Amino acid sequence: MSSVVNEYNAFEDFPWPFCYAHFDRTVPNAKFILTTRLSSDTWFASLLAHSEKTGPKGQAVRKRVYGHEMPHGAPDRHVEVYLRHNEAVRHYFAGHNNFLEVCWERGDGWEKLAGFIGCPIPSDPFPHLNSSKTTLT
């Protein structure tokens, strides 16, 4: 894993969210961004849609993380894992200056992100290509 980390300067999705403590200890000057959704219902609706697109491809990872191959029929368990992970990350990074939490749906964008990573704010609109208008009722 270290050889991959040395080749790139950003990571997202599996398995990276679960490696934050290791990389915080082993990668000097690493910064960590927790992206959250507007609500756990919004997050779960997005997970449902994503699992329907990926189907069997992601089942082994989902089974390992959530205890189920597909999220259908187990919303409480999936939301519990999501909320517990977010709280664990917040707790771990409490008081650290290398951590940022953002929610694109609440309007976080270039200002917050660019300031955190030390880059100028781009003039292009903030890209939000993976937005979800779906929420569970």
mmCIF file with all atom_site columns, C-alpha atoms in Angstrom:
data_model
loop_
_atom_site.group_PDB
_atom_site.id
_atom_site.type_symbol
_atom_site.label_atom_id
_atom_site.label_alt_id
_atom_site.label_comp_id
_atom_site.label_asym_id
_atom_site.label_entity_id
_atom_site.label_seq_id
_atom_site.pdbx_PDB_ins_code
_atom_site.Cartn_x
_atom_site.Cartn_y
_atom_site.Cartn_z
_atom_site.occupancy
_atom_site.B_iso_or_equiv
_atom_site.pdbx_formal_charge
_atom_site.auth_seq_id
_atom_site.auth_comp_id
_atom_site.auth_asym_id
_atom_site.auth_atom_id
_atom_site.pdbx_PDB_model_num
ATOM 1   C CA . MET A 1 1   ? 0.000   0.000  0.000   1.00 0.00 ? 1   MET A CA 1
ATOM 2   C CA . SER A 1 2   ? 2.869   2.392  0.735   1.00 0.00 ? 2   SER A CA 1
ATOM 3   C CA . SER A 1 3   ? 4.084   2.257  -2.859  1.00 0.00 ? 3   SER A CA 1
ATOM 4   C CA . VAL A 1 4   ? 0.636   3.342  -4.070  1.00 0.00 ? 4   VAL A CA 1
ATOM 5   C CA . VAL A 1 5   ? 0.484   6.147  -1.518  1.00 0.00 ? 5   VAL A CA 1
ATOM 6   C CA . ASN A 1 6   ? 3.837   7.468  -2.712  1.00 0.00 ? 6   ASN A CA 1
ATOM 7   C CA . GLU A 1 7   ? 2.615   7.625  -6.328  1.00 0.00 ? 7   GLU A CA 1
ATOM 8   C CA . TYR A 1 8   ? -0.468  9.798  -5.770  1.00 0.00 ? 8   TYR A CA 1
ATOM 9   C CA . ASN A 1 9   ? -1.489  12.809 -3.740  1.00 0.00 ? 9   ASN A CA 1
ATOM 10  C CA . ALA A 1 10  ? -5.169  12.062 -3.128  1.00 0.00 ? 10  ALA A CA 1
ATOM 11  C CA . PHE A 1 11  ? -7.357  9.033  -2.417  1.00 0.00 ? 11  PHE A CA 1
ATOM 12  C CA . GLU A 1 12  ? -11.088 8.427  -2.091  1.00 0.00 ? 12  GLU A CA 1
ATOM 13  C CA . ASP A 1 13  ? -13.484 5.543  -1.581  1.00 0.00 ? 13  ASP A CA 1
ATOM 14  C CA . PHE A 1 14  ? -12.573 2.009  -0.551  1.00 0.00 ? 14  PHE A CA 1
ATOM 15  C CA . PRO A 1 15  ? -10.350 1.136  1.186   1.00 0.00 ? 15  PRO A CA 1
ATOM 16  C CA . TRP A 1 16  ? -8.924  4.560  2.011   1.00 0.00 ? 16  TRP A CA 1
ATOM 17  C CA . PRO A 1 17  ? -11.545 5.822  4.494   1.00 0.00 ? 17  PRO A CA 1
ATOM 18  C CA . PHE A 1 18  ? -10.586 3.023  6.855   1.00 0.00 ? 18  PHE A CA 1
ATOM 19  C CA . CYS A 1 19  ? -6.839  3.741  6.737   1.00 0.00 ? 19  CYS A CA 1
ATOM 20  C CA . TYR A 1 20  ? -6.873  7.287  8.129   1.00 0.00 ? 20  TYR A CA 1
ATOM 21  C CA . ALA A 1 21  ? -5.126  6.524  11.437  1.00 0.00 ? 21  ALA A CA 1
ATOM 22  C CA . HIS A 1 22  ? -2.360  4.528  9.755   1.00 0.00 ? 22  HIS A CA 1
ATOM 23  C CA . PHE A 1 23  ? -1.670  7.239  7.204   1.00 0.00 ? 23  PHE A CA 1
ATOM 24  C CA . ASP A 1 24  ? -1.889  9.985  9.791   1.00 0.00 ? 24  ASP A CA 1
ATOM 25  C CA . ARG A 1 25  ? 0.912   8.237  11.677  1.00 0.00 ? 25  ARG A CA 1
ATOM 26  C CA . THR A 1 26  ? 3.049   7.279  8.656   1.00 0.00 ? 26  THR A CA 1
ATOM 27  C CA . VAL A 1 27  ? 2.639   9.994  6.003   1.00 0.00 ? 27  VAL A CA 1
ATOM 28  C CA . PRO A 1 28  ? 4.209   13.297 7.026   1.00 0.00 ? 28  PRO A CA 1
ATOM 29  C CA . ASN A 1 29  ? 2.076   16.371 6.316   1.00 0.00 ? 29  ASN A CA 1
ATOM 30  C CA . ALA A 1 30  ? -0.900  14.291 5.162   1.00 0.00 ? 30  ALA A CA 1
ATOM 31  C CA . LYS A 1 31  ? -4.280  16.029 5.217   1.00 0.00 ? 31  LYS A CA 1
ATOM 32  C CA . PHE A 1 32  ? -7.612  14.313 5.695   1.00 0.00 ? 32  PHE A CA 1
ATOM 33  C CA . ILE A 1 33  ? -11.021 15.335 4.428   1.00 0.00 ? 33  ILE A CA 1
ATOM 34  C CA . LEU A 1 34  ? -14.209 13.719 5.671   1.00 0.00 ? 34  LEU A CA 1
ATOM 35  C CA . THR A 1 35  ? -17.020 14.252 3.180   1.00 0.00 ? 35  THR A CA 1
ATOM 36  C CA . THR A 1 36  ? -20.446 13.794 4.673   1.00 0.00 ? 36  THR A CA 1
ATOM 37  C CA . ARG A 1 37  ? -23.937 13.872 3.211   1.00 0.00 ? 37  ARG A CA 1
ATOM 38  C CA . LEU A 1 38  ? -26.826 16.138 4.127   1.00 0.00 ? 38  LEU A CA 1
ATOM 39  C CA . SER A 1 39  ? -28.384 13.337 6.155   1.00 0.00 ? 39  SER A CA 1
ATOM 40  C CA . SER A 1 40  ? -27.964 9.625  6.731   1.00 0.00 ? 40  SER A CA 1
ATOM 41  C CA . ASP A 1 41  ? -31.077 9.102  4.575   1.00 0.00 ? 41  ASP A CA 1
ATOM 42  C CA . THR A 1 42  ? -29.411 10.949 1.698   1.00 0.00 ? 42  THR A CA 1
ATOM 43  C CA . TRP A 1 43  ? -26.251 8.922  2.202   1.00 0.00 ? 43  TRP A CA 1
ATOM 44  C CA . PHE A 1 44  ? -28.182 5.626  2.252   1.00 0.00 ? 44  PHE A CA 1
ATOM 45  C CA . ALA A 1 45  ? -30.153 6.547  -0.892  1.00 0.00 ? 45  ALA A CA 1
ATOM 46  C CA . SER A 1 46  ? -26.833 7.239  -2.615  1.00 0.00 ? 46  SER A CA 1
ATOM 47  C CA . LEU A 1 47  ? -25.421 3.917  -1.396  1.00 0.00 ? 47  LEU A CA 1
ATOM 48  C CA . LEU A 1 48  ? -28.484 2.102  -2.762  1.00 0.00 ? 48  LEU A CA 1
ATOM 49  C CA . ALA A 1 49  ? -28.092 3.749  -6.153  1.00 0.00 ? 49  ALA A CA 1
ATOM 50  C CA . HIS A 1 50  ? -24.364 3.030  -6.233  1.00 0.00 ? 50  HIS A CA 1
ATOM 51  C CA . SER A 1 51  ? -24.815 -0.625 -5.276  1.00 0.00 ? 51  SER A CA 1
ATOM 52  C CA . GLU A 1 52  ? -27.418 -1.051 -8.008  1.00 0.00 ? 52  GLU A CA 1
ATOM 53  C CA . LYS A 1 53  ? -24.922 0.316  -10.547 1.00 0.00 ? 53  LYS A CA 1
ATOM 54  C CA . THR A 1 54  ? -21.988 -1.789 -9.356  1.00 0.00 ? 54  THR A CA 1
ATOM 55  C CA . GLY A 1 55  ? -23.943 -4.924 -8.444  1.00 0.00 ? 55  GLY A CA 1
ATOM 56  C CA . PRO A 1 56  ? -21.756 -7.949 -7.698  1.00 0.00 ? 56  PRO A CA 1
ATOM 57  C CA . LYS A 1 57  ? -18.538 -5.975 -8.276  1.00 0.00 ? 57  LYS A CA 1
ATOM 58  C CA . GLY A 1 58  ? -18.698 -4.384 -4.831  1.00 0.00 ? 58  GLY A CA 1
ATOM 59  C CA . GLN A 1 59  ? -20.320 -7.170 -2.858  1.00 0.00 ? 59  GLN A CA 1
ATOM 60  C CA . ALA A 1 60  ? -17.188 -8.496 -1.141  1.00 0.00 ? 60  ALA A CA 1
ATOM 61  C CA . VAL A 1 61  ? -16.239 -5.052 0.156   1.00 0.00 ? 61  VAL A CA 1
ATOM 62  C CA . ARG A 1 62  ? -19.804 -4.251 1.229   1.00 0.00 ? 62  ARG A CA 1
ATOM 63  C CA . LYS A 1 63  ? -20.052 -7.607 3.039   1.00 0.00 ? 63  LYS A CA 1
ATOM 64  C CA . ARG A 1 64  ? -16.807 -6.918 4.889   1.00 0.00 ? 64  ARG A CA 1
ATOM 65  C CA . VAL A 1 65  ? -17.721 -3.357 5.889   1.00 0.00 ? 65  VAL A CA 1
ATOM 66  C CA . TYR A 1 66  ? -21.463 -3.598 6.490   1.00 0.00 ? 66  TYR A CA 1
ATOM 67  C CA . GLY A 1 67  ? -22.032 -7.328 6.998   1.00 0.00 ? 67  GLY A CA 1
ATOM 68  C CA . HIS A 1 68  ? -24.284 -7.476 3.915   1.00 0.00 ? 68  HIS A CA 1
ATOM 69  C CA . GLU A 1 69  ? -23.495 -7.873 0.238   1.00 0.00 ? 69  GLU A CA 1
ATOM 70  C CA . MET A 1 70  ? -26.192 -5.389 -0.770  1.00 0.00 ? 70  MET A CA 1
ATOM 71  C CA . PRO A 1 71  ? -27.747 -2.594 1.294   1.00 0.00 ? 71  PRO A CA 1
ATOM 72  C CA . HIS A 1 72  ? -31.317 -3.479 0.379   1.00 0.00 ? 72  HIS A CA 1
ATOM 73  C CA . GLY A 1 73  ? -33.191 -4.706 3.416   1.00 0.00 ? 73  GLY A CA 1
ATOM 74  C CA . ALA A 1 74  ? -30.570 -3.583 5.933   1.00 0.00 ? 74  ALA A CA 1
ATOM 75  C CA . PRO A 1 75  ? -30.748 0.222  6.111   1.00 0.00 ? 75  PRO A CA 1
ATOM 76  C CA . ASP A 1 76  ? -30.308 0.432  9.882   1.00 0.00 ? 76  ASP A CA 1
ATOM 77  C CA . ARG A 1 77  ? -27.041 -1.523 9.834   1.00 0.00 ? 77  ARG A CA 1
ATOM 78  C CA . HIS A 1 78  ? -25.615 0.526  6.963   1.00 0.00 ? 78  HIS A CA 1
ATOM 79  C CA . VAL A 1 79  ? -26.560 3.851  8.540   1.00 0.00 ? 79  VAL A CA 1
ATOM 80  C CA . GLU A 1 80  ? -25.102 2.690  11.862  1.00 0.00 ? 80  GLU A CA 1
ATOM 81  C CA . VAL A 1 81  ? -21.748 1.923  10.202  1.00 0.00 ? 81  VAL A CA 1
ATOM 82  C CA . TYR A 1 82  ? -21.798 5.264  8.358   1.00 0.00 ? 82  TYR A CA 1
ATOM 83  C CA . LEU A 1 83  ? -22.544 7.298  11.481  1.00 0.00 ? 83  LEU A CA 1
ATOM 84  C CA . ARG A 1 84  ? -20.104 5.340  13.641  1.00 0.00 ? 84  ARG A CA 1
ATOM 85  C CA . HIS A 1 85  ? -17.323 5.810  11.070  1.00 0.00 ? 85  HIS A CA 1
ATOM 86  C CA . ASN A 1 86  ? -17.928 9.559  10.847  1.00 0.00 ? 86  ASN A CA 1
ATOM 87  C CA . GLU A 1 87  ? -17.853 9.901  14.635  1.00 0.00 ? 87  GLU A CA 1
ATOM 88  C CA . ALA A 1 88  ? -14.690 7.797  14.900  1.00 0.00 ? 88  ALA A CA 1
ATOM 89  C CA . VAL A 1 89  ? -12.941 9.999  12.337  1.00 0.00 ? 89  VAL A CA 1
ATOM 90  C CA . ARG A 1 90  ? -14.084 13.205 14.079  1.00 0.00 ? 90  ARG A CA 1
ATOM 91  C CA . HIS A 1 91  ? -12.935 11.856 17.431  1.00 0.00 ? 91  HIS A CA 1
ATOM 92  C CA . TYR A 1 92  ? -9.560  10.733 16.097  1.00 0.00 ? 92  TYR A CA 1
ATOM 93  C CA . PHE A 1 93  ? -8.828  14.114 14.498  1.00 0.00 ? 93  PHE A CA 1
ATOM 94  C CA . ALA A 1 94  ? -10.244 16.306 17.284  1.00 0.00 ? 94  ALA A CA 1
ATOM 95  C CA . GLY A 1 95  ? -7.804  19.152 17.801  1.00 0.00 ? 95  GLY A CA 1
ATOM 96  C CA . HIS A 1 96  ? -5.713  18.304 14.715  1.00 0.00 ? 96  HIS A CA 1
ATOM 97  C CA . ASN A 1 97  ? -5.085  20.928 12.064  1.00 0.00 ? 97  ASN A CA 1
ATOM 98  C CA . ASN A 1 98  ? -4.751  18.344 9.265   1.00 0.00 ? 98  ASN A CA 1
ATOM 99  C CA . PHE A 1 99  ? -8.471  17.495 9.180   1.00 0.00 ? 99  PHE A CA 1
ATOM 100 C CA . LEU A 1 100 ? -11.409 19.068 7.375   1.00 0.00 ? 100 LEU A CA 1
ATOM 101 C CA . GLU A 1 101 ? -15.040 18.000 7.292   1.00 0.00 ? 101 GLU A CA 1
ATOM 102 C CA . VAL A 1 102 ? -17.149 19.102 4.335   1.00 0.00 ? 102 VAL A CA 1
ATOM 103 C CA . CYS A 1 103 ? -20.648 18.589 3.027   1.00 0.00 ? 103 CYS A CA 1
ATOM 104 C CA . TRP A 1 104 ? -21.008 19.649 -0.599  1.00 0.00 ? 104 TRP A CA 1
ATOM 105 C CA . GLU A 1 105 ? -24.813 19.588 -0.244  1.00 0.00 ? 105 GLU A CA 1
ATOM 106 C CA . ARG A 1 106 ? -24.599 22.255 2.464   1.00 0.00 ? 106 ARG A CA 1
ATOM 107 C CA . GLY A 1 107 ? -22.627 24.529 0.175   1.00 0.00 ? 107 GLY A CA 1
ATOM 108 C CA . ASP A 1 108 ? -19.039 23.748 1.119   1.00 0.00 ? 108 ASP A CA 1
ATOM 109 C CA . GLY A 1 109 ? -16.840 24.280 -1.902  1.00 0.00 ? 109 GLY A CA 1
ATOM 110 C CA . TRP A 1 110 ? -13.677 25.869 -3.213  1.00 0.00 ? 110 TRP A CA 1
ATOM 111 C CA . GLU A 1 111 ? -13.252 28.351 -0.368  1.00 0.00 ? 111 GLU A CA 1
ATOM 112 C CA . LYS A 1 112 ? -13.134 25.722 2.332   1.00 0.00 ? 112 LYS A CA 1
ATOM 113 C CA . LEU A 1 113 ? -11.234 23.145 0.281   1.00 0.00 ? 113 LEU A CA 1
ATOM 114 C CA . ALA A 1 114 ? -8.649  25.469 -1.283  1.00 0.00 ? 114 ALA A CA 1
ATOM 115 C CA . GLY A 1 115 ? -7.920  27.133 2.032   1.00 0.00 ? 115 GLY A CA 1
ATOM 116 C CA . PHE A 1 116 ? -7.382  23.786 3.700   1.00 0.00 ? 116 PHE A CA 1
ATOM 117 C CA . ILE A 1 117 ? -4.981  22.417 1.084   1.00 0.00 ? 117 ILE A CA 1
ATOM 118 C CA . GLY A 1 118 ? -3.216  25.741 0.626   1.00 0.00 ? 118 GLY A CA 1
ATOM 119 C CA . CYS A 1 119 ? -4.162  26.446 -2.969  1.00 0.00 ? 119 CYS A CA 1
ATOM 120 C CA . PRO A 1 120 ? -5.709  29.513 -4.578  1.00 0.00 ? 120 PRO A CA 1
ATOM 121 C CA . ILE A 1 121 ? -9.459  29.395 -5.113  1.00 0.00 ? 121 ILE A CA 1
ATOM 122 C CA . PRO A 1 122 ? -10.104 28.361 -8.734  1.00 0.00 ? 122 PRO A CA 1
ATOM 123 C CA . SER A 1 123 ? -12.266 30.601 -10.908 1.00 0.00 ? 123 SER A CA 1
ATOM 124 C CA . ASP A 1 124 ? -14.178 27.593 -12.289 1.00 0.00 ? 124 ASP A CA 1
ATOM 125 C CA . PRO A 1 125 ? -17.416 26.630 -10.552 1.00 0.00 ? 125 PRO A CA 1
ATOM 126 C CA . PHE A 1 126 ? -17.026 23.926 -7.950  1.00 0.00 ? 126 PHE A CA 1
ATOM 127 C CA . PRO A 1 127 ? -17.630 20.565 -9.671  1.00 0.00 ? 127 PRO A CA 1
ATOM 128 C CA . HIS A 1 128 ? -20.362 18.504 -8.122  1.00 0.00 ? 128 HIS A CA 1
ATOM 129 C CA . LEU A 1 129 ? -20.992 15.780 -10.651 1.00 0.00 ? 129 LEU A CA 1
ATOM 130 C CA . ASN A 1 130 ? -22.096 13.078 -8.216  1.00 0.00 ? 130 ASN A CA 1
ATOM 131 C CA . SER A 1 131 ? -24.968 14.891 -6.578  1.00 0.00 ? 131 SER A CA 1
ATOM 132 C CA . SER A 1 132 ? -28.026 13.004 -5.474  1.00 0.00 ? 132 SER A CA 1
ATOM 133 C CA . LYS A 1 133 ? -31.470 14.509 -5.414  1.00 0.00 ? 133 LYS A CA 1
ATOM 134 C CA . THR A 1 134 ? -32.822 11.307 -3.918  1.00 0.00 ? 134 THR A CA 1
ATOM 135 C CA . THR A 1 135 ? -33.747 10.979 -0.274  1.00 0.00 ? 135 THR A CA 1
ATOM 136 C CA . LEU A 1 136 ? -35.732 8.304  1.462   1.00 0.00 ? 136 LEU A CA 1
ATOM 137 C CA . THR A 1 137 ? -39.056 9.271  2.970   1.00 0.00 ? 137 THR A CA 1
#
